[in-house]
PDB file of C-alpha atoms and ligand atoms in Angstrom:
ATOM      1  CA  UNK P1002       7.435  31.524  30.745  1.00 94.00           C
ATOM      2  CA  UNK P1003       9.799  29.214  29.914  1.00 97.00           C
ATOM      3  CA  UNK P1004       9.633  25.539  32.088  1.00 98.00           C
ATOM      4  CA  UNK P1005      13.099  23.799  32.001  1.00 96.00           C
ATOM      5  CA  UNK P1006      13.399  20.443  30.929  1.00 97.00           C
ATOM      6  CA  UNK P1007      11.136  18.418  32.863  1.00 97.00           C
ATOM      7  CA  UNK P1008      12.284  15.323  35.351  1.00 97.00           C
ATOM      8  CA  UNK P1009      12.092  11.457  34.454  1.00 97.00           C
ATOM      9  CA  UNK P1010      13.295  10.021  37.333  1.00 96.00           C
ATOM     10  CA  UNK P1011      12.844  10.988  41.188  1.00 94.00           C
ATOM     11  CA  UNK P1012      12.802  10.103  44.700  1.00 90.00           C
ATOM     12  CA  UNK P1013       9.521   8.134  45.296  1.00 96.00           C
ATOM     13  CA  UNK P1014       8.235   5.206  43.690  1.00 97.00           C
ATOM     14  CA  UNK P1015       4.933   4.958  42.056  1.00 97.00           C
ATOM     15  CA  UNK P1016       3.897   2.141  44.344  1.00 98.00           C
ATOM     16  CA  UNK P1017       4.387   4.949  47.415  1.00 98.00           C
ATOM     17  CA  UNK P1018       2.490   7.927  45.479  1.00 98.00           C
ATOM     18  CA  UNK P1019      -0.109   5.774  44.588  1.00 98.00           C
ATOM     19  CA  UNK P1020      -0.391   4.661  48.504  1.00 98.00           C
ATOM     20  CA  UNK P1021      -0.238   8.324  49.828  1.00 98.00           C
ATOM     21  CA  UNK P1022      -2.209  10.520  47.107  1.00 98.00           C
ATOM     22  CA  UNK P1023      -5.200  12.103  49.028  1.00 98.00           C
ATOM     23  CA  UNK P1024      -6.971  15.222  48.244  1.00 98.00           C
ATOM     24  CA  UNK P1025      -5.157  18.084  50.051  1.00 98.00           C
ATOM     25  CA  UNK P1026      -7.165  21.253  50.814  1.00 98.00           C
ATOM     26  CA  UNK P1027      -5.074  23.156  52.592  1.00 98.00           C
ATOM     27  CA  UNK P1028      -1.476  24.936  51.378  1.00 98.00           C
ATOM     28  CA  UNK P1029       1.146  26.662  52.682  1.00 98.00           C
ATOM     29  CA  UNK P1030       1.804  30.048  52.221  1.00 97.00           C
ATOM     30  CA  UNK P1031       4.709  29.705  50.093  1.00 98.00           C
ATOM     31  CA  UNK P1032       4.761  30.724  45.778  1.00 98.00           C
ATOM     32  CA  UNK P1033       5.000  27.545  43.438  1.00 98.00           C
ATOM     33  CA  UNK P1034       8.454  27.153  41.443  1.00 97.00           C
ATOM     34  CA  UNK P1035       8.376  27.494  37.968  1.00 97.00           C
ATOM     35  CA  UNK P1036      10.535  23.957  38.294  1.00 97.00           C
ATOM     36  CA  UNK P1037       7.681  22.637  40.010  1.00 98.00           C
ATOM     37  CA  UNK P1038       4.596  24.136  37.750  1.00 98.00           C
ATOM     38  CA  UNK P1039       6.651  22.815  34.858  1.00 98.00           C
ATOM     39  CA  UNK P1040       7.370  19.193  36.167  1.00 98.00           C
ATOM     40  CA  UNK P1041       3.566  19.209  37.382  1.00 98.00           C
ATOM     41  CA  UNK P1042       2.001  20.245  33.582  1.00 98.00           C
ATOM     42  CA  UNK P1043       4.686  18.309  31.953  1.00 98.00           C
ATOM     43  CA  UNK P1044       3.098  15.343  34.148  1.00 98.00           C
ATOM     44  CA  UNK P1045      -0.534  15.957  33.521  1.00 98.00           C
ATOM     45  CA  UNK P1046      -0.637  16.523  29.829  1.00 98.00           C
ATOM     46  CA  UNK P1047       3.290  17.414  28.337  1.00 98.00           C
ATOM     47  CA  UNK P1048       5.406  15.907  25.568  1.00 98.00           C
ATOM     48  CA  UNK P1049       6.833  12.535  26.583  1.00 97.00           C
ATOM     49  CA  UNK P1050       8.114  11.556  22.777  1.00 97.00           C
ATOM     50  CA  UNK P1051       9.006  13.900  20.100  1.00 96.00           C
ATOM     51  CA  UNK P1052       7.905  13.171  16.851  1.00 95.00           C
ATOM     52  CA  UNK P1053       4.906  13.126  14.409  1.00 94.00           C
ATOM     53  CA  UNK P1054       2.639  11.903  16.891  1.00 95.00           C
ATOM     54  CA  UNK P1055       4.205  14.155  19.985  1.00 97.00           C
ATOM     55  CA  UNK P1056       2.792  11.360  21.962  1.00 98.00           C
ATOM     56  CA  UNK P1057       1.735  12.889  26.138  1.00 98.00           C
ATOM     57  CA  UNK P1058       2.194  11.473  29.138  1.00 98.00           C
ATOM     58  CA  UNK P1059      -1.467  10.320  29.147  1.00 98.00           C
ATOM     59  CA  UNK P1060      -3.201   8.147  26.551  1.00 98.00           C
ATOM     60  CA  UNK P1061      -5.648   9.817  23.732  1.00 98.00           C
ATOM     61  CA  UNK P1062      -7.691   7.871  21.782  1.00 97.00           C
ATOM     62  CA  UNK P1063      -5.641   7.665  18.069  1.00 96.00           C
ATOM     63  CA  UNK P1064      -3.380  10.339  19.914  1.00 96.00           C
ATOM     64  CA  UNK P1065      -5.752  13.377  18.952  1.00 97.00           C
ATOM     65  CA  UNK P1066      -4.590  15.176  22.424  1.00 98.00           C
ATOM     66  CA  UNK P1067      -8.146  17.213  22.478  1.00 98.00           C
ATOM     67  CA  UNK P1068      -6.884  18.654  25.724  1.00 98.00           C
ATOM     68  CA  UNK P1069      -5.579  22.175  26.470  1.00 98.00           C
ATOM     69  CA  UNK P1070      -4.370  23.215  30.271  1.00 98.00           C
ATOM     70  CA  UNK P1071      -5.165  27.221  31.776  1.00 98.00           C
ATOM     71  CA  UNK P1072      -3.063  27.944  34.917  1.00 98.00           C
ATOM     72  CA  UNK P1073      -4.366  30.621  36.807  1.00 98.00           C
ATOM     73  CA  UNK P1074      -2.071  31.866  38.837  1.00 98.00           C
ATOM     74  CA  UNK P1075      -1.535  33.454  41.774  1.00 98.00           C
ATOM     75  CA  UNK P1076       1.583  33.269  43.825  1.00 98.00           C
ATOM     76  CA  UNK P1077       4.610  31.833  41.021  1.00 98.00           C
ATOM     77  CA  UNK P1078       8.041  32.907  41.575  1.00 98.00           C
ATOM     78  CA  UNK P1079       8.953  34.588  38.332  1.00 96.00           C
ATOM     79  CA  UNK P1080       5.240  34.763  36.870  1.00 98.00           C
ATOM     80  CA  UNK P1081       3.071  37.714  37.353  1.00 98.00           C
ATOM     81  CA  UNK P1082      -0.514  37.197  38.833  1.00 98.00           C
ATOM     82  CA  UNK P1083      -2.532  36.035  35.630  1.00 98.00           C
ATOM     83  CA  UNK P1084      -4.282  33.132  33.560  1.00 97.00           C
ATOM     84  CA  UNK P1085      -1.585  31.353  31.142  1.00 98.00           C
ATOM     85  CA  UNK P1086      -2.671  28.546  28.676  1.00 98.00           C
ATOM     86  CA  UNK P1087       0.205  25.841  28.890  1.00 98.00           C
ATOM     87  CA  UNK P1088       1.895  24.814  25.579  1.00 98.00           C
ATOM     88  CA  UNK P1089       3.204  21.279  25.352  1.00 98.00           C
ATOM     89  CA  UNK P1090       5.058  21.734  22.681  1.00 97.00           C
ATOM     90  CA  UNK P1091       7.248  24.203  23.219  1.00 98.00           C
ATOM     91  CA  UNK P1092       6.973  23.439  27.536  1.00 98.00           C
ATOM     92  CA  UNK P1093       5.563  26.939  27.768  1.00 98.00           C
ATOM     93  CA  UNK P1094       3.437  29.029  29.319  1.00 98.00           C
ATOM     94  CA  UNK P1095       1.581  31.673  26.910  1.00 98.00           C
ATOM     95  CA  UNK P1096      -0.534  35.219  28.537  1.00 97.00           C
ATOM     96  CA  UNK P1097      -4.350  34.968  28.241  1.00 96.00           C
ATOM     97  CA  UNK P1098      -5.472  37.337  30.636  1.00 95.00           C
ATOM     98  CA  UNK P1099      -3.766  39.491  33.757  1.00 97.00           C
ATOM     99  CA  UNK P1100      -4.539  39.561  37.339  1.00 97.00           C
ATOM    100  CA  UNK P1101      -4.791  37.558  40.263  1.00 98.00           C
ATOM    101  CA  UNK P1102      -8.348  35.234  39.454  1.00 98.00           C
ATOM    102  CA  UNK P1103      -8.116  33.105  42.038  1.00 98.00           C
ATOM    103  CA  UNK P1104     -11.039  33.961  43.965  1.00 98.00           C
ATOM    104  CA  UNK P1105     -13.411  34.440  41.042  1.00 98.00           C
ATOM    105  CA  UNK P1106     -12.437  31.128  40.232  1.00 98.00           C
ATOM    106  CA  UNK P1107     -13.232  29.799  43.747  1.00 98.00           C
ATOM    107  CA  UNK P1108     -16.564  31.831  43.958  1.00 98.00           C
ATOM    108  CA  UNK P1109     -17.773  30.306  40.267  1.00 98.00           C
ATOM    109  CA  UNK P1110     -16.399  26.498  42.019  1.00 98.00           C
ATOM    110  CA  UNK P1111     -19.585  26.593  43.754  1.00 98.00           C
ATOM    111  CA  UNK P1112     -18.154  29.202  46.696  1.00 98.00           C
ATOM    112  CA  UNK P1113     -15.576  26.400  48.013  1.00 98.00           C
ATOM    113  CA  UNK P1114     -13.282  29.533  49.063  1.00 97.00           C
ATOM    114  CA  UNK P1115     -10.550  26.949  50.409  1.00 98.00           C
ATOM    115  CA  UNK P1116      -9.209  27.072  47.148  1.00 98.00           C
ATOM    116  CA  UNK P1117      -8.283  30.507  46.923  1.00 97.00           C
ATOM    117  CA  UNK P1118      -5.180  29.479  49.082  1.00 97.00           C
ATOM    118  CA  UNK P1119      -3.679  27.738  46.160  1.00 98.00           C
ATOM    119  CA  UNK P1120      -0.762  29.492  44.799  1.00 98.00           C
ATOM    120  CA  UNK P1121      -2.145  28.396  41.392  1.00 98.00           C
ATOM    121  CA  UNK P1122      -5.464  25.881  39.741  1.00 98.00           C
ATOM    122  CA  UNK P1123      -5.310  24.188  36.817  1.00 98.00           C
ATOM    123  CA  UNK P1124      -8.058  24.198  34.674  1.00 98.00           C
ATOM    124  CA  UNK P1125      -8.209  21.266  32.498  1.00 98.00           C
ATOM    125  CA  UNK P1126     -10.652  21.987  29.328  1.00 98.00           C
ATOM    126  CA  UNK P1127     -11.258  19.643  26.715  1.00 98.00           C
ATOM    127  CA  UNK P1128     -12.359  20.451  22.886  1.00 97.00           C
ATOM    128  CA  UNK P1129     -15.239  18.501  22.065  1.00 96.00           C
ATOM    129  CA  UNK P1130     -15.303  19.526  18.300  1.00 95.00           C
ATOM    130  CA  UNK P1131     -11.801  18.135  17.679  1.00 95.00           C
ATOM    131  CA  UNK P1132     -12.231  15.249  19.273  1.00 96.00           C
ATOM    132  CA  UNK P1133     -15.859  14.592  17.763  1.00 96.00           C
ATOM    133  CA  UNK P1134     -14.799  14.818  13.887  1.00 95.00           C
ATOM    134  CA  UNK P1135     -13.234  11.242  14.766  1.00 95.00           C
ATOM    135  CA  UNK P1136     -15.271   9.797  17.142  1.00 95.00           C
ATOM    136  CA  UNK P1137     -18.824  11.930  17.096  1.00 95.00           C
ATOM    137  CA  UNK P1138     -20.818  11.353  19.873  1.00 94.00           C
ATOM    138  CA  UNK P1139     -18.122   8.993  21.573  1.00 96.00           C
ATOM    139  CA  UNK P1140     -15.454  11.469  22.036  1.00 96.00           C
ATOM    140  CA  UNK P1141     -17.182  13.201  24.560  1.00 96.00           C
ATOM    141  CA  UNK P1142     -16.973  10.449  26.553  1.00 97.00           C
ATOM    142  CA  UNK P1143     -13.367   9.959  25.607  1.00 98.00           C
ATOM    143  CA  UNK P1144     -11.841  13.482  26.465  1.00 97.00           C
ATOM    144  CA  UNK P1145     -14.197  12.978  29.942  1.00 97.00           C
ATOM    145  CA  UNK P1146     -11.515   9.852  30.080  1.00 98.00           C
ATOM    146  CA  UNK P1147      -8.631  11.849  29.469  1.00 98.00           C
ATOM    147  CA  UNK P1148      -9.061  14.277  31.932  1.00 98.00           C
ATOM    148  CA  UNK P1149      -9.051  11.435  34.497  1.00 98.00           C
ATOM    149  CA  UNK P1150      -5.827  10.474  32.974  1.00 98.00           C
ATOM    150  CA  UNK P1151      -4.517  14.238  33.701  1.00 98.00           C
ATOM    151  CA  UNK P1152      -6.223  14.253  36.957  1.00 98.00           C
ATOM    152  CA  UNK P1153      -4.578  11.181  38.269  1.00 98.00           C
ATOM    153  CA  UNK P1154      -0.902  11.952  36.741  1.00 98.00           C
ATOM    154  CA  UNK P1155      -1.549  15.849  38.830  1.00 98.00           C
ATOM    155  CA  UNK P1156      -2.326  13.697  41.794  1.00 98.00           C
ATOM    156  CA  UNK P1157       0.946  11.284  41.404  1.00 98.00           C
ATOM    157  CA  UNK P1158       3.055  13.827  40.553  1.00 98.00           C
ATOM    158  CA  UNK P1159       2.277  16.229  42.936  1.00 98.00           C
ATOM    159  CA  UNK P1160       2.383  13.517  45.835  1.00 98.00           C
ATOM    160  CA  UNK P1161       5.968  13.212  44.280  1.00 97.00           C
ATOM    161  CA  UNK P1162       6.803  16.746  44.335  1.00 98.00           C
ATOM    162  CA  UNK P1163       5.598  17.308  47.734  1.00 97.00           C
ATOM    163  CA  UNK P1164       3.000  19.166  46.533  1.00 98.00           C
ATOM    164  CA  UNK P1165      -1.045  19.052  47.454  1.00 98.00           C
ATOM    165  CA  UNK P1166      -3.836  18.996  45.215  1.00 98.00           C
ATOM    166  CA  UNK P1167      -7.724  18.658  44.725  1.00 98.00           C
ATOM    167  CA  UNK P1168      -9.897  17.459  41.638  1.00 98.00           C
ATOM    168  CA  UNK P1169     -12.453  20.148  41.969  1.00 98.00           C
ATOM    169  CA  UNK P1170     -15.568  19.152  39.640  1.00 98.00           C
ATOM    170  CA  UNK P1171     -17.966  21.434  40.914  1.00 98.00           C
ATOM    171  CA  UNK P1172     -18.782  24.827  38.952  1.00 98.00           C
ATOM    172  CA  UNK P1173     -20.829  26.891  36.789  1.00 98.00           C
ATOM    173  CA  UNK P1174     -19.302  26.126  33.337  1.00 97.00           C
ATOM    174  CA  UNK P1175     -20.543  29.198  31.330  1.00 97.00           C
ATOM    175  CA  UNK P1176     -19.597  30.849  33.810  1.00 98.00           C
ATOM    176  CA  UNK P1177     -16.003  29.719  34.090  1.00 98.00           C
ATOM    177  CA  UNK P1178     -15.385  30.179  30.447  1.00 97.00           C
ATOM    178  CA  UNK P1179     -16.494  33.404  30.698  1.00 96.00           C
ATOM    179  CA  UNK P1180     -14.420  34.953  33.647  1.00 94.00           C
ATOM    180  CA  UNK P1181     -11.332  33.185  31.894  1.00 93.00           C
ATOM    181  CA  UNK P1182     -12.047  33.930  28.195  1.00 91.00           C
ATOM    182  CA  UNK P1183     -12.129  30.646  27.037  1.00 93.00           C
ATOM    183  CA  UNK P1184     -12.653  29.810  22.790  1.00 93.00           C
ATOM    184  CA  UNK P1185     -16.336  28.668  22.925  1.00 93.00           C
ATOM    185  CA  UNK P1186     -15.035  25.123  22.229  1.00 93.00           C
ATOM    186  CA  UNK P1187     -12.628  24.903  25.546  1.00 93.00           C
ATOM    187  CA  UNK P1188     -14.875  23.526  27.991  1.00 97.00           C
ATOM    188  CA  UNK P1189     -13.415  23.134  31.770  1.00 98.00           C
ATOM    189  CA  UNK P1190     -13.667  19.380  32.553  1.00 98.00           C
ATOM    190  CA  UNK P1191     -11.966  20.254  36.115  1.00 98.00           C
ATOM    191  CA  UNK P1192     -10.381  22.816  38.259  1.00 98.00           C
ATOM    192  CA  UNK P1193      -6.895  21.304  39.741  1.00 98.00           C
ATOM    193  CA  UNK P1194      -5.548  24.304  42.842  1.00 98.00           C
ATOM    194  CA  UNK P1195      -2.351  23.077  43.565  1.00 98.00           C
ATOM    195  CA  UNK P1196      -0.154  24.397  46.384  1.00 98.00           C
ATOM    196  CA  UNK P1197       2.787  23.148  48.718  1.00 98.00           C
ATOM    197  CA  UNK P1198       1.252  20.971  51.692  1.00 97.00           C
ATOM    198  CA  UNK P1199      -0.033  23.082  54.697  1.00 93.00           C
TER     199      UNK P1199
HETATM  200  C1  FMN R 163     -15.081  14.069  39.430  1.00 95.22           C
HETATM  201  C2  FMN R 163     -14.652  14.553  40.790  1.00 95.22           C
HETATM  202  C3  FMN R 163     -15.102  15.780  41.249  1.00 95.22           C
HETATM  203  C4  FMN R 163     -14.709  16.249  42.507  1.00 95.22           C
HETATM  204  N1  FMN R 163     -15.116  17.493  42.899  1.00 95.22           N
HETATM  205  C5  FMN R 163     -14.720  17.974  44.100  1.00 95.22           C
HETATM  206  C6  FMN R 163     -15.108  19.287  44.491  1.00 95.22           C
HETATM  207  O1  FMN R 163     -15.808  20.015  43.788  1.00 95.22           O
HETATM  208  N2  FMN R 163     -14.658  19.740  45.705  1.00 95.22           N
HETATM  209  C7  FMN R 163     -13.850  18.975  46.516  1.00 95.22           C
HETATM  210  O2  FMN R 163     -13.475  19.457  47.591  1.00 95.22           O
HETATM  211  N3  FMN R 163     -13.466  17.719  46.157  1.00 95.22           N
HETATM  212  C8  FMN R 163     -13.873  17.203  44.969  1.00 95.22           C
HETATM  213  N4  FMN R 163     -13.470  15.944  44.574  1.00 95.22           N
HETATM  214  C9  FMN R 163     -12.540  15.170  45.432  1.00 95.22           C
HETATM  215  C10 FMN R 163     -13.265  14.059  46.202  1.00 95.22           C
HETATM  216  O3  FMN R 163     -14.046  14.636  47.214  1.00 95.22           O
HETATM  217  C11 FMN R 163     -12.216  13.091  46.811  1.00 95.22           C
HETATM  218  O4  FMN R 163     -11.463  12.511  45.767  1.00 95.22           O
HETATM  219  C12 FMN R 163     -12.866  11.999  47.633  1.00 95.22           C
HETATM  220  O5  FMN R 163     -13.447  12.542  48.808  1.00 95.22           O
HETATM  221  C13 FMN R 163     -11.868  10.913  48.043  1.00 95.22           C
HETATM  222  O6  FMN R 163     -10.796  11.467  48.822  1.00 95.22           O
HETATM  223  P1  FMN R 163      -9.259  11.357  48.379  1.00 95.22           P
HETATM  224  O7  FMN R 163      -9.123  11.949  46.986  1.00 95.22           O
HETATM  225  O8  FMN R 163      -8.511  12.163  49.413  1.00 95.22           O
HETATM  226  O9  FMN R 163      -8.861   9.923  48.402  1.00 95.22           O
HETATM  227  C14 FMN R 163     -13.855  15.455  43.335  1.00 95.22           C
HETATM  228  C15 FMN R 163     -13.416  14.214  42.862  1.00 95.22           C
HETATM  229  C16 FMN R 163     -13.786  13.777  41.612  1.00 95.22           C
HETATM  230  C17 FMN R 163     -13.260  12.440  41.123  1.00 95.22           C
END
């Protein structure tokens, strides 16, 4: 799938999203947009300058970007039931796997089956090796610190969008990358559902 350009200006101010962001466990029973799912992973890890860096719209230590974003979906207009790996570069969304693994994903988030409700979860995963051939030890810590960035940009923008989401840290990580085919070096730092407020 193709996202359209993504938004740079909108209706609420930062100030107000920061005020209202809470985690929202509970969604309505309508599909995501592919505007919205675009705006939202354009938000928590897309291109924000074009260029030889490609800088993001979060911070990374001497802009290595060790990040990489799964969307399982569920309910997406226009996007059949599957797990996509988003592409910054290109705004894009790329097959990994088909089917609806929603509630696999739930039941490996320690059983927390309110997720399933989500009409998709991002799965933030973070590659250790890349970012450890600059930093070594260090850059664990620092792609643990950018996937607080990406957290907190889902949170904003969502709360902008109208949207609900939850930082879901609790799962069995071998586990995960299995039932979603991960490269051994992906490693899920957190599981984002996302879903229009209930
Ligand atoms: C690292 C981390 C892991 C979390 N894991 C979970 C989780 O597994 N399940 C859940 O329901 N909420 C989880 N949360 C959300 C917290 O419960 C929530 O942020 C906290 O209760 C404060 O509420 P608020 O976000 O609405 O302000 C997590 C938050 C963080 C920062």
């Amino acid at each position: 799938m193709q996202f359209p350009e993504p938004m740079t200006e909108g209706p609420l101010s930062v100030e107000t999203a920061l005020a209202n962001r809470r985690s929202v466990r509970e969604y309505a029973e309508e599909p995501l947009t592919p505007d919205s799912l675009g705006q939202l992973l354009w938000a928590v890890y897309g291109v924000s300058e074009e260029g030889p860096w490609n800088r993001r719209t979060v911070p990374s230590h001497a802009a290595i970007y060790p990040m990489e974003i799964y969307v399982v979906a569920g309910d997406v207009e226009g996007l059949e039931p599957g797990v996509y790996h988003y592409q910054p570069l290109s705004h894009s969304l790329e097959e990994v796997q088909e089917g609806d693994a929603r509630a696999e994903v739930a039941e490996i988030c320690l059983e927390q089956d309110w997720m399933e409700s989500a009409p998709a979860m991002l799965v933030i995963t973070a590659s250790f090796e890349r970012i450890q051939q600059k930093f070594g030890d260090r850059g664990v810590a620092y792609a643990f610190f950018e996937a607080g960035h990406m957290s907190q940009n889902c949170y904003l923008q969502c709360e902008a969008l109208g949207l609900g989401t939850t930082c879901v840290g609790g799962f069995k990580e071998e586990e995960l990358m299995d039932m979603l085919d991960l490269p051994p070096d992906h490693h899920p730092m957190m599981v984002m559902p996302v879903g229009w407020k209930a």
